[in-house]
XYZ file of C-alpha atoms in Angstrom:
665
model
C 5.502 72.780 184.868
C 5.448 69.336 182.380
C 2.687 69.115 180.577
C 2.405 65.337 181.628
C 1.274 66.595 185.129
C -1.944 68.354 183.725
C -3.005 64.142 183.297
C -4.927 62.675 186.005
C -6.689 59.223 185.743
C -10.897 59.953 185.308
C -13.370 58.818 187.972
C -16.453 56.419 186.854
C -19.265 56.347 188.080
C -21.699 53.430 187.384
C -25.423 54.232 185.794
C -27.428 51.820 184.931
C -30.766 51.797 182.330
C -33.808 52.380 183.053
C -37.177 52.686 180.404
C -39.226 56.076 180.906
C -41.900 55.414 178.156
C -39.895 53.092 176.207
C -37.603 55.291 176.112
C -33.818 54.650 177.711
C -32.999 57.146 180.873
C -29.749 56.240 182.459
C -29.753 56.742 186.157
C -26.725 56.811 188.197
C -26.292 54.502 191.584
C -25.602 56.545 194.884
C -21.660 57.412 195.192
C -21.653 54.425 197.903
C -23.270 51.879 195.595
C -20.908 53.692 192.521
C -18.195 52.843 194.917
C -18.953 49.349 196.170
C -18.927 48.522 192.346
C -15.891 50.474 191.258
C -14.334 48.475 194.041
C -15.621 44.861 193.404
C -14.484 45.448 189.665
C -10.929 46.426 190.585
C -10.608 43.433 192.822
C -11.750 40.971 190.021
C -10.404 42.377 187.056
C -11.853 41.602 183.313
C -9.871 38.511 183.641
C -11.917 36.580 186.224
C -13.992 34.177 185.137
C -16.594 33.890 187.874
C -20.184 35.971 188.416
C -19.172 38.738 191.230
C -22.721 40.105 192.245
C -22.998 43.747 194.461
C -25.814 44.219 196.448
C -27.295 47.547 195.792
C -29.761 50.262 196.521
C -30.500 49.033 200.216
C -29.448 45.205 199.022
C -33.577 45.510 196.780
C -31.243 44.947 193.665
C -28.254 42.657 192.693
C -25.383 43.881 189.928
C -23.685 41.083 188.271
C -20.667 42.927 186.759
C -19.754 40.454 184.283
C -22.808 40.307 183.277
C -23.130 44.024 183.140
C -27.405 43.522 183.941
C -29.110 44.664 187.304
C -31.638 42.042 189.056
C -34.281 43.687 190.998
C -34.908 40.981 194.562
C -38.166 41.195 195.919
C -40.430 41.677 192.464
C -40.477 41.034 189.183
C -38.590 42.694 186.906
C -36.881 43.097 183.599
C -33.088 43.562 184.269
C -31.408 46.912 183.910
C -28.489 47.075 181.286
C -25.164 48.539 184.027
C -22.202 50.954 182.367
C -18.998 51.858 184.245
C -19.034 54.994 183.165
C -16.348 58.530 182.481
C -17.530 60.427 179.503
C -21.239 61.849 179.296
C -22.217 64.180 175.445
C -25.907 66.006 176.361
C -28.408 65.924 173.993
C -29.351 68.083 171.435
C -32.717 68.716 172.745
C -32.344 69.047 175.972
C -29.701 69.531 178.617
C -29.282 66.324 180.428
C -26.481 64.346 179.962
C -26.071 60.625 178.703
C -23.131 58.351 179.413
C -21.439 56.354 176.721
C -20.709 52.763 176.544
C -18.027 51.929 178.379
C -15.964 51.053 174.860
C -16.767 54.383 173.909
C -15.563 56.017 177.598
C -12.070 53.859 176.557
C -11.858 55.372 173.374
C -12.013 58.853 174.579
C -9.948 58.375 177.222
C -6.827 57.216 175.180
C -7.563 60.313 172.641
C -7.641 62.729 175.311
C -4.603 61.347 177.114
C -2.850 61.876 173.983
C -4.102 65.635 173.493
C -3.023 66.361 177.293
C 0.309 64.402 177.650
C 1.126 65.821 173.101
C -0.430 68.736 173.600
C -1.706 66.928 170.061
C -5.694 69.112 170.117
C -8.370 69.806 167.596
C -8.000 66.475 166.321
C -10.834 64.513 164.863
C -11.719 61.365 166.182
C -13.605 59.227 164.274
C -16.315 57.074 166.068
C -18.910 54.080 165.178
C -21.639 55.223 163.015
C -20.190 57.977 160.995
C -19.956 60.288 163.961
C -16.791 62.901 164.842
C -15.680 63.698 168.246
C -13.258 67.562 168.557
C -10.931 68.431 171.518
C -10.350 71.835 171.003
C -9.181 71.822 174.997
C -9.322 70.638 178.109
C -12.498 72.731 178.568
C -14.074 71.991 175.189
C -14.823 68.634 173.547
C -17.519 68.322 170.821
C -19.678 65.710 168.844
C -20.237 66.021 165.235
C -22.920 64.737 163.980
C -22.564 61.938 160.857
C -22.075 63.383 157.125
C -24.184 60.272 156.366
C -26.858 60.908 158.184
C -30.042 61.681 157.076
C -31.499 65.092 156.373
C -32.770 66.647 159.784
C -35.740 69.064 159.964
C -33.922 72.302 160.648
C -30.011 73.172 159.678
C -29.709 73.895 163.477
C -30.212 70.224 164.589
C -27.803 69.380 161.436
C -25.073 72.166 162.060
C -25.171 71.954 166.630
C -22.455 69.155 167.555
C -23.016 67.710 171.007
C -20.586 69.117 173.864
C -18.957 66.533 175.880
C -17.814 66.304 179.347
C -15.431 63.993 181.007
C -15.976 63.181 184.810
C -19.247 63.124 186.279
C -18.385 65.796 188.251
C -18.041 68.219 185.028
C -21.934 67.163 184.304
C -24.964 68.110 185.490
C -26.260 65.161 186.432
C -28.191 64.531 190.346
C -26.898 61.603 192.435
C -29.028 59.959 194.339
C -28.189 59.881 198.227
C -27.381 56.569 199.320
C -29.373 54.761 201.971
C -28.427 53.764 206.132
C -26.985 50.213 205.695
C -28.984 49.548 209.078
C -33.007 48.868 209.061
C -35.077 49.826 211.365
C -38.563 48.876 210.649
C -40.443 46.859 207.942
C -43.235 47.493 206.169
C -45.536 46.111 203.481
C -47.070 47.989 201.291
C -50.249 46.712 199.280
C -52.341 48.160 196.644
C -55.691 48.496 195.991
C -57.527 47.516 192.776
C -55.985 47.862 189.150
C -52.101 48.636 190.610
C -51.393 49.723 187.098
C -53.858 52.572 187.705
C -52.095 53.647 191.257
C -50.201 56.962 190.690
C -51.159 59.036 188.682
C -53.172 56.906 186.655
C -49.667 55.436 185.232
C -47.225 54.252 187.321
C -47.681 50.886 188.757
C -46.938 49.771 192.395
C -43.459 49.453 192.425
C -42.537 53.282 191.648
C -45.228 54.116 194.267
C -43.372 52.283 196.840
C -40.234 53.995 195.554
C -41.557 57.405 196.137
C -42.988 57.023 199.932
C -39.438 55.488 200.395
C -37.912 58.788 199.040
C -40.370 60.681 200.736
C -39.580 58.560 204.184
C -35.775 58.892 203.678
C -35.919 62.834 203.218
C -38.277 62.962 206.431
C -35.571 60.876 208.301
C -33.174 63.857 207.922
C -34.903 66.306 208.111
C -36.906 65.252 211.306
C -34.552 62.773 212.898
C -31.283 64.412 212.218
C -30.681 64.520 215.592
C -31.237 60.885 216.297
C -29.017 60.001 213.260
C -26.332 62.293 214.587
C -26.422 59.584 217.962
C -26.622 56.758 215.331
C -30.110 55.433 216.594
C -31.699 56.222 213.107
C -31.050 53.718 210.816
C -33.914 53.598 207.830
C -37.502 52.242 206.966
C -37.331 50.127 204.179
C -40.762 49.452 202.295
C -41.534 46.669 200.349
C -44.530 46.349 197.639
C -46.861 43.414 197.233
C -48.754 42.883 194.259
C -52.021 40.754 194.001
C -53.694 42.002 190.578
C -51.403 40.285 188.148
C -51.758 37.027 190.018
C -55.595 37.519 190.042
C -55.574 38.276 186.110
C -53.239 35.853 185.463
C -53.585 32.847 183.056
C -54.089 30.582 185.928
C -57.815 32.235 186.873
C -58.766 33.076 183.209
C -60.636 35.589 184.634
C -59.953 38.470 181.765
C -60.071 35.935 178.879
C -64.149 35.484 180.752
C -64.914 39.263 181.278
C -63.387 40.224 177.900
C -66.662 37.736 176.274
C -69.126 39.098 177.725
C -67.910 43.001 177.633
C -69.752 44.473 174.616
C -67.732 46.635 171.988
C -68.926 49.601 172.463
C -66.763 52.595 174.716
C -64.200 50.017 174.527
C -61.779 51.977 176.668
C -63.520 52.519 179.369
C -64.565 49.236 179.537
C -61.184 48.297 179.749
C -60.787 50.395 182.378
C -63.158 49.608 184.396
C -63.027 45.306 183.931
C -58.957 46.291 185.409
C -60.268 48.213 188.225
C -63.870 48.459 189.714
C -64.323 44.674 188.952
C -61.289 44.126 191.537
C -63.872 45.244 194.231
C -66.766 42.429 193.115
C -63.565 39.845 192.677
C -62.640 40.502 196.231
C -66.404 39.630 197.315
C -66.363 36.045 195.573
C -65.440 33.204 197.680
C -63.410 31.693 194.879
C -61.725 34.852 193.628
C -61.230 36.173 197.155
C -59.800 33.014 198.471
C -56.926 33.896 195.372
C -56.720 37.079 196.652
C -55.631 36.653 200.327
C -53.909 33.819 199.742
C -51.514 36.111 197.408
C -51.532 38.792 200.096
C -50.602 36.113 202.549
C -47.895 34.329 200.896
C -46.256 37.185 198.898
C -45.873 39.519 202.589
C -44.539 35.725 204.246
C -42.202 35.393 201.277
C -41.116 39.124 200.906
C -40.959 38.627 204.724
C -38.711 35.328 205.288
C -36.255 36.819 202.055
C -35.656 40.300 203.852
C -34.534 38.290 207.012
C -32.045 36.163 204.876
C -30.919 39.385 203.138
C -30.378 41.232 206.766
C -29.419 38.440 208.905
C -28.952 40.899 211.570
C -32.055 43.262 211.450
C -34.391 43.240 214.852
C -36.783 45.295 214.342
C -40.797 44.798 214.260
C -42.798 45.157 210.679
C -46.012 47.141 209.835
C -48.505 47.112 207.318
C -49.953 50.072 204.868
C -53.069 49.272 202.778
C -54.168 51.470 200.367
C -57.902 51.861 198.985
C -59.598 48.067 198.973
C -55.739 46.772 199.492
C -56.320 47.914 203.172
C -59.377 45.894 203.464
C -57.451 43.155 202.455
C -55.386 43.850 205.271
C -57.865 44.416 207.874
C -59.984 40.962 207.004
C -56.668 39.138 207.187
C -56.027 40.620 210.367
C -59.285 40.388 211.732
C -58.717 36.568 211.155
C -55.361 35.910 212.900
C -53.979 33.285 215.540
C -52.187 34.834 219.006
C -49.582 32.878 220.422
C -51.960 31.501 223.664
C -55.382 30.086 220.457
C -55.278 26.918 219.344
C -57.661 27.935 216.345
C -57.856 30.728 214.161
C -58.686 33.422 215.792
C -62.750 33.372 215.681
C -65.147 36.875 215.340
C -68.073 36.284 216.771
C -70.723 38.204 215.678
C -73.482 39.353 218.176
C -76.545 40.228 216.861
C -79.111 42.808 218.492
C -80.895 40.070 220.414
C -77.237 38.511 222.142
C -75.860 41.474 223.240
C -78.747 43.286 224.886
C -82.406 41.190 225.177
C -83.369 39.765 228.309
C -82.888 36.112 228.373
C -86.551 35.199 229.517
C -87.897 37.671 227.268
C -88.093 35.320 224.172
C -90.253 32.578 226.256
C -92.747 34.928 227.883
C -95.999 33.275 226.280
C -98.280 35.301 227.607
C -99.349 38.711 229.023
C -99.480 37.516 232.481
C -96.160 35.845 232.489
C -94.247 38.839 230.986
C -95.830 41.565 233.490
C -94.695 39.313 236.516
C -91.525 38.865 234.902
C -90.840 42.289 235.572
C -92.707 43.326 238.675
C -95.737 45.178 236.821
C -98.515 42.757 237.570
C -100.543 45.496 239.614
C -100.800 47.037 236.031
C -102.457 43.401 234.738
C -106.229 44.664 235.781
C -105.504 48.210 233.382
C -105.051 45.639 230.951
C -107.588 43.419 231.242
C -110.616 46.349 231.441
C -109.082 47.226 227.583
C -108.976 43.646 226.699
C -104.873 44.125 225.954
C -103.876 40.727 224.985
C -99.891 40.184 224.556
C -100.572 40.268 220.519
C -102.237 43.248 221.105
C -99.880 44.372 222.991
C -97.597 44.263 220.544
C -99.569 46.773 218.762
C -99.461 49.417 221.325
C -98.023 52.823 221.445
C -96.569 54.642 224.427
C -99.121 56.964 223.909
C -101.693 54.218 223.957
C -100.697 53.008 226.733
C -100.295 56.204 228.645
C -104.363 56.799 227.620
C -105.229 54.240 229.855
C -103.909 55.470 232.994
C -100.290 53.679 232.852
C -97.742 56.234 234.721
C -94.457 56.775 233.107
C -92.060 54.471 234.856
C -94.052 51.275 233.965
C -94.825 52.005 231.189
C -91.483 52.895 229.872
C -90.181 49.382 231.635
C -93.191 47.779 229.334
C -92.608 49.041 225.853
C -88.762 48.274 226.807
C -89.543 44.499 227.423
C -92.234 44.445 223.957
C -89.234 45.576 221.915
C -86.981 43.214 223.634
C -89.672 40.281 223.021
C -90.093 41.894 219.238
C -86.397 41.640 218.608
C -86.175 37.793 220.098
C -89.128 36.332 217.830
C -87.574 38.013 214.732
C -84.431 37.746 214.755
C -82.861 34.232 213.537
C -79.465 34.417 215.554
C -75.842 33.886 214.217
C -76.901 30.139 212.636
C -79.347 32.262 210.223
C -76.830 35.357 209.616
C -73.844 32.885 208.478
C -76.552 30.813 206.252
C -77.301 34.368 204.303
C -73.485 34.678 203.565
C -72.429 31.144 203.334
C -71.265 30.188 199.155
C -73.275 27.262 198.842
C -76.430 30.004 198.444
C -77.379 28.955 194.786
C -78.124 25.852 195.396
C -80.958 27.069 197.817
C -84.403 26.121 197.125
C -85.561 30.535 196.908
C -89.517 29.419 198.161
C -88.385 28.087 201.127
C -86.627 31.429 202.229
C -87.158 34.000 204.333
C -88.213 37.317 204.213
C -85.216 38.801 204.604
C -84.545 41.161 208.169
C -82.403 43.789 209.602
C -80.764 43.170 213.439
C -78.340 45.270 215.028
C -74.758 44.257 215.426
C -72.720 44.497 218.400
C -68.785 44.331 217.166
C -67.353 42.685 220.157
C -65.930 40.100 217.767
C -65.969 39.058 214.595
C -67.297 36.952 212.640
C -67.852 35.772 208.984
C -71.215 36.146 209.588
C -70.817 39.806 209.292
C -70.172 39.730 205.236
C -66.479 38.472 205.169
C -66.148 35.404 202.640
C -66.217 32.344 204.361
C -62.773 31.092 203.436
C -59.588 29.901 204.787
C -57.793 32.932 206.049
C -54.294 32.496 205.792
C -51.621 33.326 208.478
C -48.528 35.795 208.780
C -44.877 34.958 209.679
C -45.236 37.628 212.386
C -47.151 39.901 214.187
C -47.439 43.670 212.762
C -47.050 46.340 214.744
C -49.203 48.932 213.219
C -51.917 48.876 210.298
C -51.813 51.895 208.575
C -54.918 52.278 205.675
C -54.517 55.282 203.415
C -57.830 55.601 201.486
C -59.787 53.102 202.481
C -63.363 51.893 202.591
C -63.066 49.692 205.860
C -65.800 51.875 207.332
C -68.226 51.469 204.163
C -67.774 47.634 203.486
C -68.415 47.130 207.100
C -71.643 48.915 207.029
C -72.768 46.954 204.167
C -71.902 43.742 205.943
C -74.535 44.914 208.547
C -72.025 45.919 211.065
C -73.544 48.904 213.136
C -71.029 49.645 215.994
C -67.492 48.281 216.599
C -67.294 47.478 220.322
C -64.862 49.622 222.253
C -63.040 46.140 223.777
C -62.139 45.253 220.207
C -58.669 45.530 218.895
C -57.171 42.923 215.878
C -55.351 40.111 217.912
C -51.689 40.610 216.157
C -51.675 44.414 215.889
C -51.986 46.685 218.520
C -52.124 49.751 216.424
C -54.551 50.647 213.606
C -54.750 54.088 211.922
C -57.090 55.575 208.821
C -55.872 58.308 207.042
C -57.825 60.213 204.643
C -57.946 63.433 202.717
C -60.587 65.425 202.922
C -61.909 64.479 198.962
C -61.197 61.323 198.335
C -64.152 60.013 197.312
C -63.369 56.156 198.629
C -62.158 56.753 201.947
C -64.975 56.402 205.050
C -64.256 56.709 208.736
C -64.075 54.432 211.275
C -64.650 56.450 214.745
C -68.164 57.212 214.702
C -68.549 53.436 214.990
C -66.575 53.074 218.315
C -68.047 56.166 220.047
C -71.661 56.808 220.743
C -74.378 58.053 218.742
C -74.317 61.287 220.549
C -70.305 61.624 220.255
C -69.645 64.065 217.248
C -66.058 63.443 217.411
C -64.071 65.825 213.858
C -61.089 63.643 212.617
C -57.429 64.984 214.049
C -55.876 67.125 211.219
C -52.335 65.977 210.180
C -50.010 68.646 210.801
C -47.881 69.701 207.731
C -44.751 68.222 207.942
C -43.074 71.666 207.912
C -44.850 72.545 211.233
C -48.987 73.892 212.277
C -51.343 74.508 209.269
C -51.139 75.286 205.445
C -51.990 79.067 204.478
C -55.043 78.851 203.551
C -56.298 76.827 206.669
C -54.688 79.540 208.838
C -57.035 82.196 206.825
C -60.002 80.139 207.304
C -59.691 80.577 210.837
C -60.010 84.776 210.413
C -63.960 84.308 209.056
C -64.869 82.691 212.117
C -63.653 86.083 214.139
C -65.153 88.180 212.156
C -68.227 88.919 214.291
C -65.918 88.817 217.531
C -63.637 91.732 216.221
C -64.656 93.919 219.321
C -64.281 90.671 221.691
C -61.189 90.486 224.413
C -57.792 90.162 222.257
C -57.213 86.085 223.826
C -60.444 84.945 221.768
C -59.689 86.735 218.356
C -56.530 85.047 218.788
C -57.924 81.572 219.686
C -59.397 81.459 216.516
C -57.016 83.567 214.398
C -53.921 80.693 215.160
C -55.938 77.555 215.647
C -52.818 74.875 216.464
C -53.549 71.610 214.636
C -53.644 68.540 216.963
C -50.672 66.048 216.893
C -50.292 63.086 215.046
C -50.044 60.624 218.160
C -52.031 61.433 221.245
C -50.141 59.411 223.095
C -46.270 58.793 223.282
C -45.454 60.864 219.848
C -44.171 63.491 218.615
C -45.605 66.314 218.535
C -44.469 69.721 215.650
C -46.057 72.224 217.778
C -43.879 73.946 219.990
C -45.094 74.705 224.207
C -45.480 77.657 222.480
C -48.270 76.460 220.054
C -49.256 74.089 222.494
C -50.263 76.937 225.341
C -52.736 78.420 222.289
C -54.502 75.206 221.715
C -58.500 75.615 222.603
C -59.721 73.300 225.651
C -61.975 71.678 223.147
C -59.506 70.652 221.385
C -57.388 68.977 223.798
C -60.134 67.219 225.029
C -61.133 66.012 222.001
C -57.171 64.677 221.578
C -57.008 63.414 224.603
C -60.567 61.386 224.053
C -59.407 57.554 224.232
C -61.413 55.690 221.254
C -61.778 51.963 221.698
C -58.532 49.751 221.402
C -58.676 49.015 217.869
C -55.163 51.873 218.153
C -54.455 51.137 222.079
C -57.384 53.877 222.845
C -56.177 56.656 220.171
C -57.293 58.734 217.696
C -58.025 56.585 214.518
C -58.998 58.928 212.327
C -55.936 61.348 210.479
C -57.573 63.726 208.213
C -54.740 65.200 205.469
C -54.490 68.913 204.708
C -55.970 69.930 201.282
C -53.114 72.081 199.122
C -54.577 75.293 198.545
C -56.074 74.529 194.773
C -57.159 72.028 196.013
C -60.070 74.145 197.676
C -61.100 75.802 194.610
C -62.665 72.780 192.953
C -63.543 69.456 195.441
C -64.563 67.326 192.603
C -61.744 68.533 190.363
C -59.368 67.478 192.339
C -60.930 63.947 193.654
C -59.596 61.896 191.872
C -56.129 62.841 192.468
C -56.880 62.840 196.082
C -57.344 58.845 196.289
C -53.687 58.396 194.763
C -51.983 61.580 196.691
C -50.948 58.655 199.694
C -47.900 57.863 197.908
C -46.141 61.300 197.537
C -47.636 62.593 201.212
C -45.107 63.679 203.698
C -47.745 63.930 205.953
C -49.223 60.691 205.891
C -45.224 59.325 205.486
C -44.430 61.602 208.843
C -47.405 59.847 210.477
C -46.042 56.100 209.808
C -42.345 57.243 210.739
C -43.415 58.544 214.398
C -45.621 55.645 214.748
C -42.323 53.101 214.414
C -39.840 55.942 216.283
C -42.261 57.000 218.208
């Protein structure tokens, strides 16, 4: 065989430089993106003067070929260097292969072609900076350190050469999978307090969303492969929405103001709290809440418009995901959206206790005679007159007092109920007073003229700024979201602090029909929503999200054994039911369950009843609260994993699967 036939052109692959802890980390493009870049490179040639732009990474980045730079499309990010690579070297202290520059790749390729075609192996090839490469044979190619190098720490580092590989197929570089071109759904993800602290307290919101996107793509392949084969399923695009930089930027100057009044002690702890916890207080400020809300809404609308420009054939819907404080921001934003039939912004009227439950005539009674006659109880008037009871003294009477004077049970209950309503009508101050209490101009009022603060039960039929939302102008979104997913959300706590006692079962977000509250059982920031909708005598546990691989984690399965120790002598049916409880499905109606028909048959009747229980209209009657399954190691110490549990959602397969099932359900 002719020696010349042994040589063949090398397969190039494209890389980009990603900074990790201020160090270079070369990452490969997917095979599809690399092929697109190579095709564009071949078409334009090296003499092309005009810049050529190639969209990569699901059209989230643009690569400018002549400039050799990779630019982000949707968010601010420093441009990354791009290389067309064919030769790689392994670093001394790790097993990873890094690409050479394009110039060195060309030099090495010429030397390799010469060695193969002419059989001249073991030639010394001098590289820039004094390094030497020796091509011993096609399987053994080494780079030796420079002779003028500073003396290393050990003889091993001085003498050990680096291994060279030609072509990416001969290296251990892991090439990421490409993404489908078709986008079925668009999801905007809003961060909580301090995005620099999101994701293991180090990574930013962009990396957190990237992790969630990767998890979602893997689940699409594993759980929706049948639909993919039928060309039904494309992918879901996730875009980050950041508001923290605007709030803490130069335009507001708030960081400088806070820094001037901060104490010099425990500086690191104060810096952490100023960059995170203070966001909660900023959100309750009229000035900064308006800035936060405007930033979130305008950023979502900007990303939505830009996405449609880059995906002109997109026909799907969009949803919203909020983490921590971000979920509260989205909830407040959606409660103030206009519907198509509205001529003005959607108003959320608060119903105080006296408005929703009080007899309109109770507050107008001025005498005992009017009150009793108005409710058909005038026959007991003589008894009360005999005891010298008037309206004022009746307000001080207890049910036992009325029983002692001889009033029967039925009339006694009616009188006490009417007294309670009469008291509420006298102590309540209506919507105007409630709004006045939350007015941004509170500081200009005379404190001596204020009345004693009172609390009233609130019926959450509709909302208004009177429930504690800061009185600002809420912007409108350019679309109607399909669903809102709250992860690690304090919405329930904020509503309670605002004075909301109950969410009316008929209430739903004006432009968003689905709402899910997802939380880890150890998350210290998360609160439930369903107890605010259901009657107080209904004790409904949150739905347990099934593991993405099916059923429960082993620890939760074994936990059922402790509940049946006392029933070991009972029937086999009861033992089996307690040992193998099956988690409820993610979506009660119209969703996809990971349980088999045999598993469904084992679900206890009480669990089936809870699964199908209608919980208001906030999620179209379906369950709202969904709890993740804690890992075995997390169960050893709840406090140790509390902070981590608040950040686990970005990498949670179970949470991502719930989002996908709502989208594709």
